[in-house]
Amino acid sequence: MRAAARARRTPSAGRALAALLALVALVAAAGSAAAAPIRVGSKRDTESVILGELCAALLRASGVEAVYRRDLSGGTQVLWRALQEGEIDLYPEYTGTLSRDLLKDERLTTAAALRQRLAPLGLGLGEPLGFDNSYGLGLRDDRARELGAARISDLKRHPDLRLGFSHEFLDRPEGFSGLRRRYDLPQGPPAGIEHELAYRAVAEGKVDVIDVYTTDAEIDYYHLRVLEDDLGYFPDYEALVLHRASLPEPALAALRRLEGRVSREAMMRLNRRAKLDKEPEDQVAASFLREELGVASAGAAPADRPGDIARRTAEHLTLVAVSLFLAVLVALPLGVLAARRPRFGQGALGVLGVIQTIPSLALLVFLLPLLGIGATPAIVALFLYSLLPIVRGTATGLSEIPPALRESAEALGLSPWAQLRRVELPLAARSILSGIKTAAVINVGTATLGALIGAGGYGQPILVGIRRDDIETILEGAVPAAALAILVQGLFELLERAVVPRGLRQAAGAPSSLR
């Protein structure tokens, strides 16, 4: 009977133990969620990067762990999607962008109205930071005086003016298409140009009119006149912090310290220091917080160029190595199948050729909704680009094996698998390695675009240098990437010497008449 009682108690004890383990798991999950860092994002423009630095520094100074994913590409929509899907927790945004571009409701003209609309989406909105950064149209001041242009309406009298607008301004609903209708502008189609390069283009006389942000430091530097929006087309663009509603209270309390403290003049000074004086954005943000908010602990970390290069190299090598390894696993069997079945091979190479023609940036942006931001979509894109050269190299190498050698292998009684492993693949090794080498070198260069979606690598300083118009910073990424490509090619040459028999190498290098 005691045994029976123990047997009856055992399920209860088991359930209690299971409940205890579940409780421990819940507590651990809650602890890990509480300890998870706040992920701050930003767009690629200098102002957004500085505002992101301010948010991240304030969070850290308040004891809240934060990581900063800066310079995310793909425009506003990518940040918006990343926030909704939990890839990031907050980023700086503007009221006009929220109402016109994201929520598509022009009636949402205040932060309170926007906050009410965002709540069902699981998002929250802080109070304005203290400045408005609207769109405007600018042209050189001397050219404006010559044309007598002070308002956007005045452009109607000059149909020959050349327009050069940023790609985002061309695509936004409150951008050029609506502006042209409102003002009935007669000029021809505008040229699409990166915002950071548009100022140089207008200063050199390559275009006449560009879109500007009214807090851009380049307006004064290049002596531009911002035309009056006399028909009131552009909405207000008050800067504020857009965040997930689940953001913990300590983080919200830290971010509130920034509300109403950044004036338009202060933002222009910060932009000037970063863009024109080439001062790193984290240092610009740290000095502002010390001087305006008394946040002494928000100082920027000292520059560590060797450490930065090592970190970027590790990130870049990870992107290249993982994508290449996966591609080899998939492409080698495909190449063997393509050699065995020519009709399948033609179709497979055709599909892979189409993939190869997709622009890298377009493929990355396409993968973002599926895989989020970070290294994963970059690895997938590099994997797809690696398939064609490896499949083609494998199929070509196997197809060029003389029939007599295949017949000899069959005469020896080797199984098909043994023929492939011991005869065909060694004979095709040179062509296979050539395809893998081509894929690896291409990946080293293409991986620089991974920085656009937060994957890091050598592309990060290249993007920063383009934004700052700083050749030295661009070279910090371009030179190591080029050196790595040369190193990879050299390593594959050594690998070929080690793997491919000397006779095959000499036969491949001999004139065709001597083979």
Coordinates of C-alpha atoms in Angstrom, one line a residue:
M1 CA 0.0 0.0 0.0
R2 CA 2.9 2.4 0.8
A3 CA 4.3 1.6 -2.7
A4 CA 0.9 2.4 -4.2
A5 CA 0.7 5.7 -2.2
R6 CA 4.2 6.6 -3.4
A7 CA 3.1 5.8 -7.0
R8 CA 0.1 8.1 -6.5
R9 CA 2.3 10.9 -5.1
T10 CA 4.8 10.6 -7.9
P11 CA 2.7 12.3 -10.6
S12 CA 2.0 15.2 -8.2
A13 CA 5.6 15.5 -7.4
G14 CA 6.4 15.4 -11.1
R15 CA 3.8 18.1 -11.8
A16 CA 5.3 20.2 -9.0
L17 CA 8.8 19.8 -10.3
A18 CA 7.6 20.7 -13.8
A19 CA 5.8 23.8 -12.5
L20 CA 8.9 24.8 -10.6
L21 CA 11.1 24.4 -13.7
A22 CA 8.6 26.5 -15.7
L23 CA 8.6 29.2 -13.1
V24 CA 12.4 29.2 -13.1
A25 CA 12.3 29.4 -16.9
L26 CA 9.9 32.3 -16.8
V27 CA 12.0 34.2 -14.3
A28 CA 15.1 33.6 -16.4
A29 CA 13.3 34.8 -19.5
A30 CA 12.1 37.8 -17.7
G31 CA 15.6 38.5 -16.4
S32 CA 17.1 38.2 -19.8
A33 CA 14.4 40.4 -21.4
A34 CA 15.1 43.0 -18.7
A35 CA 18.8 42.8 -19.4
A36 CA 18.4 43.0 -23.1
P37 CA 20.0 46.2 -24.4
I38 CA 17.9 48.9 -26.0
R39 CA 18.6 49.0 -29.7
V40 CA 18.8 52.5 -31.2
G41 CA 18.6 52.9 -34.9
S42 CA 19.1 55.9 -37.3
K43 CA 18.9 56.8 -40.9
R44 CA 22.0 57.5 -43.0
D45 CA 21.9 61.4 -42.9
T46 CA 24.2 63.2 -40.5
E47 CA 21.4 64.7 -38.4
S48 CA 19.7 61.3 -37.8
V49 CA 23.1 59.8 -36.8
I50 CA 23.8 62.6 -34.3
L51 CA 20.3 62.3 -32.8
G52 CA 20.8 58.5 -32.5
E53 CA 24.1 59.1 -30.7
L54 CA 22.4 61.5 -28.3
C55 CA 19.7 58.9 -27.5
A56 CA 22.2 56.1 -27.0
A57 CA 24.6 58.2 -24.9
L58 CA 21.7 59.4 -22.6
L59 CA 20.5 55.8 -22.1
R60 CA 24.0 54.6 -21.2
A61 CA 24.6 57.6 -18.9
S62 CA 21.3 56.6 -17.1
G63 CA 22.5 53.1 -16.5
V64 CA 20.5 51.6 -19.4
E65 CA 22.4 49.3 -21.7
A66 CA 22.1 50.4 -25.3
V67 CA 23.5 49.4 -28.7
Y68 CA 23.4 51.7 -31.6
R69 CA 22.7 50.5 -35.2
R70 CA 23.5 53.6 -37.2
D71 CA 23.5 54.4 -40.9
L72 CA 20.8 52.0 -41.8
S73 CA 19.9 52.3 -45.5
G74 CA 16.7 51.7 -47.4
G75 CA 15.2 55.0 -46.3
T76 CA 12.4 55.7 -43.8
Q77 CA 10.4 52.6 -44.6
V78 CA 13.2 50.3 -43.6
L79 CA 13.5 51.9 -40.1
W80 CA 9.7 51.9 -39.8
R81 CA 9.5 48.2 -40.6
A82 CA 12.4 47.3 -38.3
L83 CA 10.8 49.2 -35.4
Q84 CA 7.4 47.4 -35.9
E85 CA 9.0 44.0 -36.2
G86 CA 11.2 44.5 -33.1
E87 CA 14.5 44.7 -34.9
I88 CA 15.2 48.0 -33.2
D89 CA 13.5 49.7 -30.2
L90 CA 13.6 53.4 -31.2
Y91 CA 14.9 55.9 -33.7
P92 CA 14.7 59.6 -34.4
E93 CA 11.8 60.6 -36.6
Y94 CA 9.9 63.7 -37.7
T95 CA 6.2 64.6 -37.5
G96 CA 5.8 65.4 -41.2
T97 CA 7.3 62.0 -42.1
L98 CA 5.0 60.2 -39.8
S99 CA 1.8 61.8 -41.0
R100 CA 2.5 62.0 -44.7
D101 CA 4.9 59.1 -45.5
L102 CA 4.2 56.4 -42.9
L103 CA 0.7 56.9 -41.6
K104 CA -0.5 58.7 -44.8
D105 CA -2.9 61.0 -43.0
E106 CA -2.4 64.7 -43.5
R107 CA -4.8 65.5 -40.6
L108 CA -2.2 64.2 -38.1
T109 CA -0.5 67.5 -37.5
T110 CA 0.4 67.3 -33.8
A111 CA 2.5 64.9 -31.7
A112 CA -0.6 64.1 -29.6
A113 CA -2.7 63.1 -32.7
L114 CA 0.2 61.0 -34.0
R115 CA 0.6 59.4 -30.6
Q116 CA -3.0 58.3 -30.5
R117 CA -2.8 56.8 -34.0
L118 CA 0.5 54.9 -33.2
A119 CA -0.8 53.3 -29.9
P120 CA -2.7 50.5 -31.7
L121 CA 0.5 49.6 -33.6
G122 CA 2.4 49.1 -30.3
L123 CA 4.4 52.2 -30.8
G124 CA 5.0 55.3 -28.7
L125 CA 6.1 58.8 -29.4
G126 CA 8.1 61.3 -27.3
E127 CA 7.6 65.0 -27.1
P128 CA 9.3 67.2 -29.7
L129 CA 13.0 67.7 -29.2
G130 CA 12.8 71.4 -29.9
F131 CA 13.4 72.1 -33.6
D132 CA 11.7 71.7 -36.9
N133 CA 13.6 70.4 -39.9
S134 CA 11.4 70.8 -42.9
Y135 CA 12.2 70.3 -46.5
G136 CA 13.0 73.2 -48.7
L137 CA 14.4 74.0 -52.2
G138 CA 17.7 75.7 -52.4
L139 CA 19.9 77.3 -55.1
R140 CA 23.1 79.4 -55.0
D141 CA 22.5 82.8 -53.7
D142 CA 24.2 84.5 -56.6
R143 CA 22.0 82.5 -59.0
A144 CA 18.9 83.4 -57.0
R145 CA 19.7 87.1 -57.2
E146 CA 20.3 86.8 -61.0
L147 CA 16.9 85.1 -61.5
G148 CA 15.1 87.2 -59.0
A149 CA 14.0 84.0 -57.2
A150 CA 12.9 84.2 -53.6
R151 CA 9.9 81.9 -53.5
I152 CA 9.2 78.5 -54.9
S153 CA 6.5 80.0 -57.1
D154 CA 9.2 82.1 -58.9
L155 CA 10.6 78.9 -60.4
K156 CA 7.7 78.8 -62.8
R157 CA 9.3 81.7 -64.7
H158 CA 12.5 79.7 -65.4
P159 CA 11.6 76.3 -67.1
D160 CA 15.2 75.7 -68.1
L161 CA 16.5 75.3 -64.5
R162 CA 18.1 71.9 -63.8
L163 CA 16.7 70.1 -60.8
G164 CA 18.7 67.6 -58.7
F165 CA 16.8 65.9 -55.9
S166 CA 17.6 63.2 -53.4
H167 CA 16.2 59.8 -54.2
E168 CA 14.0 59.8 -51.0
F169 CA 12.6 63.2 -51.9
L170 CA 11.7 61.9 -55.3
D171 CA 9.9 58.9 -53.9
R172 CA 8.1 60.4 -50.9
P173 CA 4.4 61.3 -51.3
E174 CA 5.1 64.8 -49.9
G175 CA 8.1 65.0 -52.1
F176 CA 8.7 66.2 -55.7
S177 CA 5.6 64.7 -57.4
G178 CA 3.2 66.6 -55.0
L179 CA 5.4 69.7 -55.1
R180 CA 5.3 69.8 -58.9
R181 CA 1.5 69.6 -58.9
R182 CA 1.1 72.2 -56.2
Y183 CA 3.4 74.8 -57.9
D184 CA 2.8 73.7 -61.5
L185 CA 6.6 73.5 -62.1
P186 CA 7.5 73.4 -65.8
Q187 CA 11.1 72.0 -65.4
G188 CA 12.1 68.7 -66.9
P189 CA 12.6 65.5 -65.0
P190 CA 15.0 66.0 -62.0
A191 CA 18.2 64.1 -61.7
G192 CA 18.4 61.7 -58.7
I193 CA 21.4 62.3 -56.5
E194 CA 22.5 61.4 -53.0
H195 CA 21.6 64.2 -50.6
E196 CA 25.2 64.5 -49.3
L197 CA 26.5 65.0 -52.9
A198 CA 23.8 67.4 -54.0
Y199 CA 25.4 70.4 -52.3
R200 CA 28.6 69.8 -54.2
A201 CA 26.7 69.5 -57.4
V202 CA 24.9 72.8 -57.0
A203 CA 28.1 74.5 -55.9
E204 CA 29.8 73.3 -59.1
G205 CA 26.9 74.4 -61.2
K206 CA 26.0 70.9 -62.4
V207 CA 22.4 71.4 -61.1
D208 CA 20.5 74.6 -60.2
V209 CA 18.0 73.6 -57.6
I210 CA 18.3 70.9 -54.9
D211 CA 16.2 69.8 -52.0
V212 CA 17.5 70.7 -48.6
Y213 CA 16.8 70.1 -44.9
T214 CA 16.4 73.4 -43.2
T215 CA 18.9 72.5 -40.5
D216 CA 21.6 71.5 -43.0
A217 CA 25.0 73.1 -42.2
E218 CA 25.8 73.2 -45.9
I219 CA 23.2 75.8 -46.6
D220 CA 25.4 78.6 -45.1
Y221 CA 28.7 76.9 -46.2
Y222 CA 27.7 76.8 -49.9
H223 CA 25.9 80.2 -49.7
L224 CA 22.5 78.8 -50.7
R225 CA 19.2 80.6 -50.6
V226 CA 16.3 78.5 -49.3
L227 CA 13.2 79.5 -51.3
E228 CA 10.1 80.5 -49.4
D229 CA 7.4 77.8 -49.5
D230 CA 4.8 80.5 -50.3
L231 CA 1.9 78.0 -50.9
G232 CA 2.6 76.2 -47.6
Y233 CA 3.2 72.8 -49.3
F234 CA 5.7 71.3 -46.9
P235 CA 4.3 70.2 -43.5
D236 CA 6.1 70.7 -40.1
Y237 CA 8.9 68.3 -39.4
E238 CA 9.4 68.4 -35.7
A239 CA 12.0 66.0 -34.5
L240 CA 11.1 63.5 -31.8
V241 CA 11.9 59.9 -30.7
L242 CA 9.7 57.2 -32.1
H243 CA 9.8 54.0 -30.0
R244 CA 8.2 50.7 -29.2
A245 CA 5.5 51.0 -26.5
S246 CA 7.2 48.2 -24.6
L247 CA 10.2 50.4 -23.9
P248 CA 10.9 50.2 -20.2
E249 CA 10.3 53.3 -18.0
P250 CA 14.0 53.9 -17.1
A251 CA 14.8 54.2 -20.8
L252 CA 11.8 56.5 -21.4
A253 CA 12.8 58.7 -18.4
A254 CA 16.3 59.0 -19.9
L255 CA 15.0 60.0 -23.3
R256 CA 12.7 62.6 -21.8
R257 CA 15.7 64.7 -20.8
L258 CA 16.3 65.5 -24.4
E259 CA 12.8 66.8 -25.1
G260 CA 12.7 70.5 -25.8
R261 CA 16.4 70.9 -25.3
V262 CA 17.7 70.9 -29.0
S263 CA 17.0 74.2 -30.7
R264 CA 17.2 74.7 -34.5
E265 CA 20.4 76.7 -34.1
A266 CA 22.0 74.1 -31.8
M267 CA 21.1 71.3 -34.3
M268 CA 22.7 73.3 -37.2
R269 CA 25.9 73.7 -35.1
L270 CA 26.0 70.0 -34.4
N271 CA 25.5 69.2 -38.0
R272 CA 28.3 71.6 -39.0
R273 CA 30.7 70.1 -36.6
A274 CA 30.1 66.6 -37.8
K275 CA 29.6 67.3 -41.6
L276 CA 32.0 70.1 -42.3
D277 CA 34.5 70.0 -39.4
K278 CA 34.7 66.2 -39.7
E279 CA 34.2 65.7 -36.0
P280 CA 32.9 62.1 -35.1
E281 CA 29.2 62.2 -34.3
D282 CA 29.7 60.4 -31.0
Q283 CA 32.0 63.2 -29.8
V284 CA 29.6 65.9 -31.1
A285 CA 26.8 64.3 -29.1
A286 CA 28.8 63.8 -26.0
S287 CA 29.9 67.4 -25.9
F288 CA 26.3 68.6 -26.4
L289 CA 25.1 66.5 -23.5
R290 CA 27.9 67.7 -21.2
E291 CA 27.3 71.4 -22.0
E292 CA 23.5 71.4 -22.2
L293 CA 22.3 68.7 -19.9
G294 CA 25.3 68.3 -17.6
V295 CA 25.7 64.6 -18.5
A296 CA 29.4 64.2 -17.8
S297 CA 29.4 60.4 -18.0
A298 CA 28.3 60.4 -21.6
G299 CA 31.8 61.0 -23.0
A300 CA 32.7 59.3 -26.2
A301 CA 35.2 56.4 -26.1
P302 CA 38.7 57.3 -27.3
A303 CA 39.4 56.5 -30.9
D304 CA 40.9 53.0 -31.4
R305 CA 41.7 52.7 -35.0
P306 CA 43.5 49.3 -34.8
G307 CA 40.7 47.9 -32.7
D308 CA 38.1 49.2 -35.2
I309 CA 40.0 47.7 -38.1
A310 CA 40.2 44.3 -36.4
R311 CA 36.5 44.4 -35.6
R312 CA 35.6 45.3 -39.1
T313 CA 37.9 42.6 -40.5
A314 CA 36.2 40.0 -38.3
E315 CA 32.8 41.1 -39.4
H316 CA 33.8 41.2 -43.1
L317 CA 35.5 37.8 -42.9
T318 CA 32.4 36.3 -41.2
L319 CA 30.1 37.6 -44.0
V320 CA 32.4 36.2 -46.7
A321 CA 33.4 32.9 -45.1
V322 CA 29.9 31.9 -44.0
S323 CA 28.2 32.7 -47.3
L324 CA 31.0 31.0 -49.3
F325 CA 30.9 27.9 -47.2
L326 CA 27.1 27.6 -47.7
A327 CA 27.5 28.3 -51.4
V328 CA 30.1 25.5 -51.8
L329 CA 27.8 23.0 -50.0
V330 CA 24.9 23.8 -52.4
A331 CA 26.7 24.7 -55.6
L332 CA 29.0 21.6 -55.9
P333 CA 26.1 19.1 -56.1
L334 CA 24.3 21.4 -58.4
G335 CA 27.4 21.6 -60.7
V336 CA 27.7 17.8 -60.7
L337 CA 24.0 17.5 -61.6
A338 CA 24.4 20.2 -64.3
A339 CA 27.3 18.2 -65.9
R340 CA 25.3 14.9 -65.7
R341 CA 22.1 16.4 -67.1
P342 CA 22.8 19.1 -69.7
R343 CA 19.2 20.2 -70.0
F344 CA 18.9 20.7 -66.2
G345 CA 22.3 22.5 -66.3
Q346 CA 21.1 25.0 -68.9
G347 CA 18.1 25.8 -66.8
A348 CA 20.0 26.1 -63.5
L349 CA 22.7 28.3 -65.0
G350 CA 20.0 30.5 -66.6
V351 CA 18.2 31.0 -63.2
L352 CA 21.5 31.7 -61.4
G353 CA 22.5 34.1 -64.2
V354 CA 19.2 36.1 -63.6
I355 CA 20.0 36.2 -59.9
Q356 CA 23.5 37.5 -60.7
T357 CA 22.0 40.4 -62.6
I358 CA 19.9 41.7 -59.6
P359 CA 21.6 44.8 -58.2
S360 CA 23.1 44.1 -54.9
L361 CA 21.4 47.0 -53.1
A362 CA 18.0 45.9 -54.5
L363 CA 18.5 42.3 -53.4
L364 CA 19.5 43.5 -49.8
V365 CA 16.4 45.7 -49.5
F366 CA 14.2 42.9 -50.9
L367 CA 15.5 40.5 -48.2
L368 CA 15.0 43.0 -45.3
P369 CA 11.3 42.2 -44.8
L370 CA 12.0 38.5 -44.7
L371 CA 15.2 38.4 -42.6
G372 CA 15.4 41.7 -40.8
I373 CA 18.4 43.9 -40.5
G374 CA 21.9 42.7 -39.6
A375 CA 24.3 40.0 -41.0
T376 CA 21.7 37.4 -42.0
P377 CA 20.3 39.1 -45.1
A378 CA 23.8 40.1 -46.2
I379 CA 25.0 36.5 -45.9
V380 CA 22.0 35.2 -47.9
A381 CA 22.6 37.8 -50.6
L382 CA 26.3 36.9 -50.9
F383 CA 25.4 33.2 -50.9
L384 CA 23.1 33.7 -53.9
Y385 CA 25.7 35.7 -55.8
S386 CA 28.3 32.9 -55.1
L387 CA 26.3 30.1 -56.7
L388 CA 26.7 30.9 -60.4
P389 CA 30.6 30.9 -60.6
I390 CA 30.9 27.8 -58.5
V391 CA 28.1 25.8 -60.3
R392 CA 29.5 26.9 -63.7
G393 CA 33.1 26.1 -62.7
T394 CA 32.1 22.6 -61.5
A395 CA 30.0 21.8 -64.5
T396 CA 32.6 23.0 -66.9
G397 CA 35.4 21.1 -65.3
L398 CA 33.5 17.9 -65.3
S399 CA 32.2 18.3 -68.8
E400 CA 35.8 18.8 -70.2
I401 CA 37.1 15.5 -68.8
P402 CA 38.1 13.3 -71.9
P403 CA 35.7 10.4 -72.5
A404 CA 38.7 8.0 -72.6
L405 CA 39.4 8.7 -68.9
R406 CA 35.8 8.0 -68.0
E407 CA 35.9 4.8 -69.9
S408 CA 39.1 3.7 -68.2
A409 CA 37.5 4.3 -64.8
E410 CA 34.5 2.2 -65.8
A411 CA 36.8 -0.5 -67.1
L412 CA 38.4 -0.7 -63.6
G413 CA 35.0 -1.5 -62.2
L414 CA 34.7 1.7 -60.1
S415 CA 31.2 2.6 -58.9
P416 CA 29.7 5.9 -60.1
W417 CA 30.4 7.5 -56.7
A418 CA 34.0 6.2 -56.7
Q419 CA 34.5 7.5 -60.3
L420 CA 33.3 11.0 -59.2
R421 CA 35.3 11.1 -56.0
R422 CA 38.6 9.5 -57.2
V423 CA 38.7 10.5 -60.9
E424 CA 36.3 13.2 -62.0
L425 CA 36.5 15.7 -59.1
P426 CA 40.4 15.6 -59.0
L427 CA 40.5 16.2 -62.8
A428 CA 38.0 19.0 -62.5
A429 CA 39.6 20.5 -59.4
R430 CA 41.3 23.4 -61.2
S431 CA 38.1 24.6 -62.7
I432 CA 36.1 24.1 -59.5
L433 CA 38.7 26.1 -57.5
S434 CA 38.6 28.8 -60.1
G435 CA 34.9 29.2 -59.6
I436 CA 35.2 29.3 -55.8
K437 CA 38.0 31.8 -56.1
T438 CA 35.9 34.0 -58.3
A439 CA 33.0 33.8 -55.9
A440 CA 35.2 34.6 -52.9
V441 CA 36.8 37.7 -54.5
I442 CA 33.4 39.0 -55.7
N443 CA 32.0 38.5 -52.2
V444 CA 34.8 40.5 -50.6
G445 CA 33.8 43.5 -52.6
T446 CA 30.0 43.0 -52.4
A447 CA 30.1 42.5 -48.7
T448 CA 30.9 46.2 -48.2
L449 CA 27.2 46.8 -49.0
G450 CA 26.3 44.8 -45.9
A451 CA 27.0 47.9 -43.8
L452 CA 23.8 49.5 -45.4
I453 CA 21.7 47.1 -43.4
G454 CA 23.7 47.0 -40.2
A455 CA 25.9 44.0 -41.0
G456 CA 29.2 45.9 -40.3
G457 CA 32.4 45.2 -42.1
Y458 CA 34.6 47.4 -44.3
G459 CA 31.5 49.1 -45.7
Q460 CA 30.9 51.0 -42.5
P461 CA 33.7 53.6 -42.9
I462 CA 33.0 53.8 -46.6
L463 CA 29.4 54.9 -45.8
V464 CA 30.5 57.3 -43.1
G465 CA 33.1 58.8 -45.5
I466 CA 30.6 59.3 -48.2
R467 CA 28.2 61.0 -45.8
R468 CA 30.9 63.2 -44.5
D469 CA 32.5 63.7 -47.9
D470 CA 35.7 62.5 -46.3
I471 CA 38.2 60.7 -48.5
E472 CA 40.4 59.5 -45.6
T473 CA 37.5 57.8 -43.9
I474 CA 36.4 56.1 -47.2
L475 CA 39.9 54.8 -47.6
E476 CA 39.7 53.2 -44.2
G477 CA 37.3 50.7 -45.6
A478 CA 38.2 50.7 -49.3
V479 CA 41.9 49.9 -48.8
P480 CA 41.5 46.9 -46.4
A481 CA 38.7 45.5 -48.7
A482 CA 41.0 45.7 -51.7
A483 CA 43.9 44.2 -49.7
L484 CA 41.6 41.4 -48.5
A485 CA 40.5 40.6 -52.1
I486 CA 44.2 40.3 -53.2
L487 CA 45.0 38.2 -50.2
V488 CA 42.1 35.8 -50.9
Q489 CA 43.1 35.5 -54.5
G490 CA 46.7 34.7 -53.4
L491 CA 45.5 32.1 -50.9
F492 CA 43.5 30.3 -53.6
E493 CA 46.5 30.3 -55.9
L494 CA 48.4 28.5 -53.1
L495 CA 45.5 26.1 -52.5
E496 CA 45.4 25.3 -56.2
R497 CA 49.1 24.4 -56.1
A498 CA 48.5 22.1 -53.1
V499 CA 45.4 20.4 -54.4
V500 CA 45.8 20.2 -58.2
P501 CA 48.5 17.8 -59.4
R502 CA 51.4 19.4 -61.2
G503 CA 50.7 17.6 -64.4
L504 CA 47.1 19.0 -64.5
R505 CA 48.4 22.5 -63.8
Q506 CA 51.0 22.2 -66.6
A507 CA 48.4 20.7 -69.0
A508 CA 46.0 23.6 -68.3
G509 CA 48.8 26.1 -68.9
A510 CA 50.1 24.6 -72.1
P511 CA 49.2 25.8 -75.5
S512 CA 46.2 23.9 -77.0
S513 CA 48.4 22.5 -79.8
L514 CA 50.6 20.8 -77.3
R515 CA 47.8 19.2 -75.2

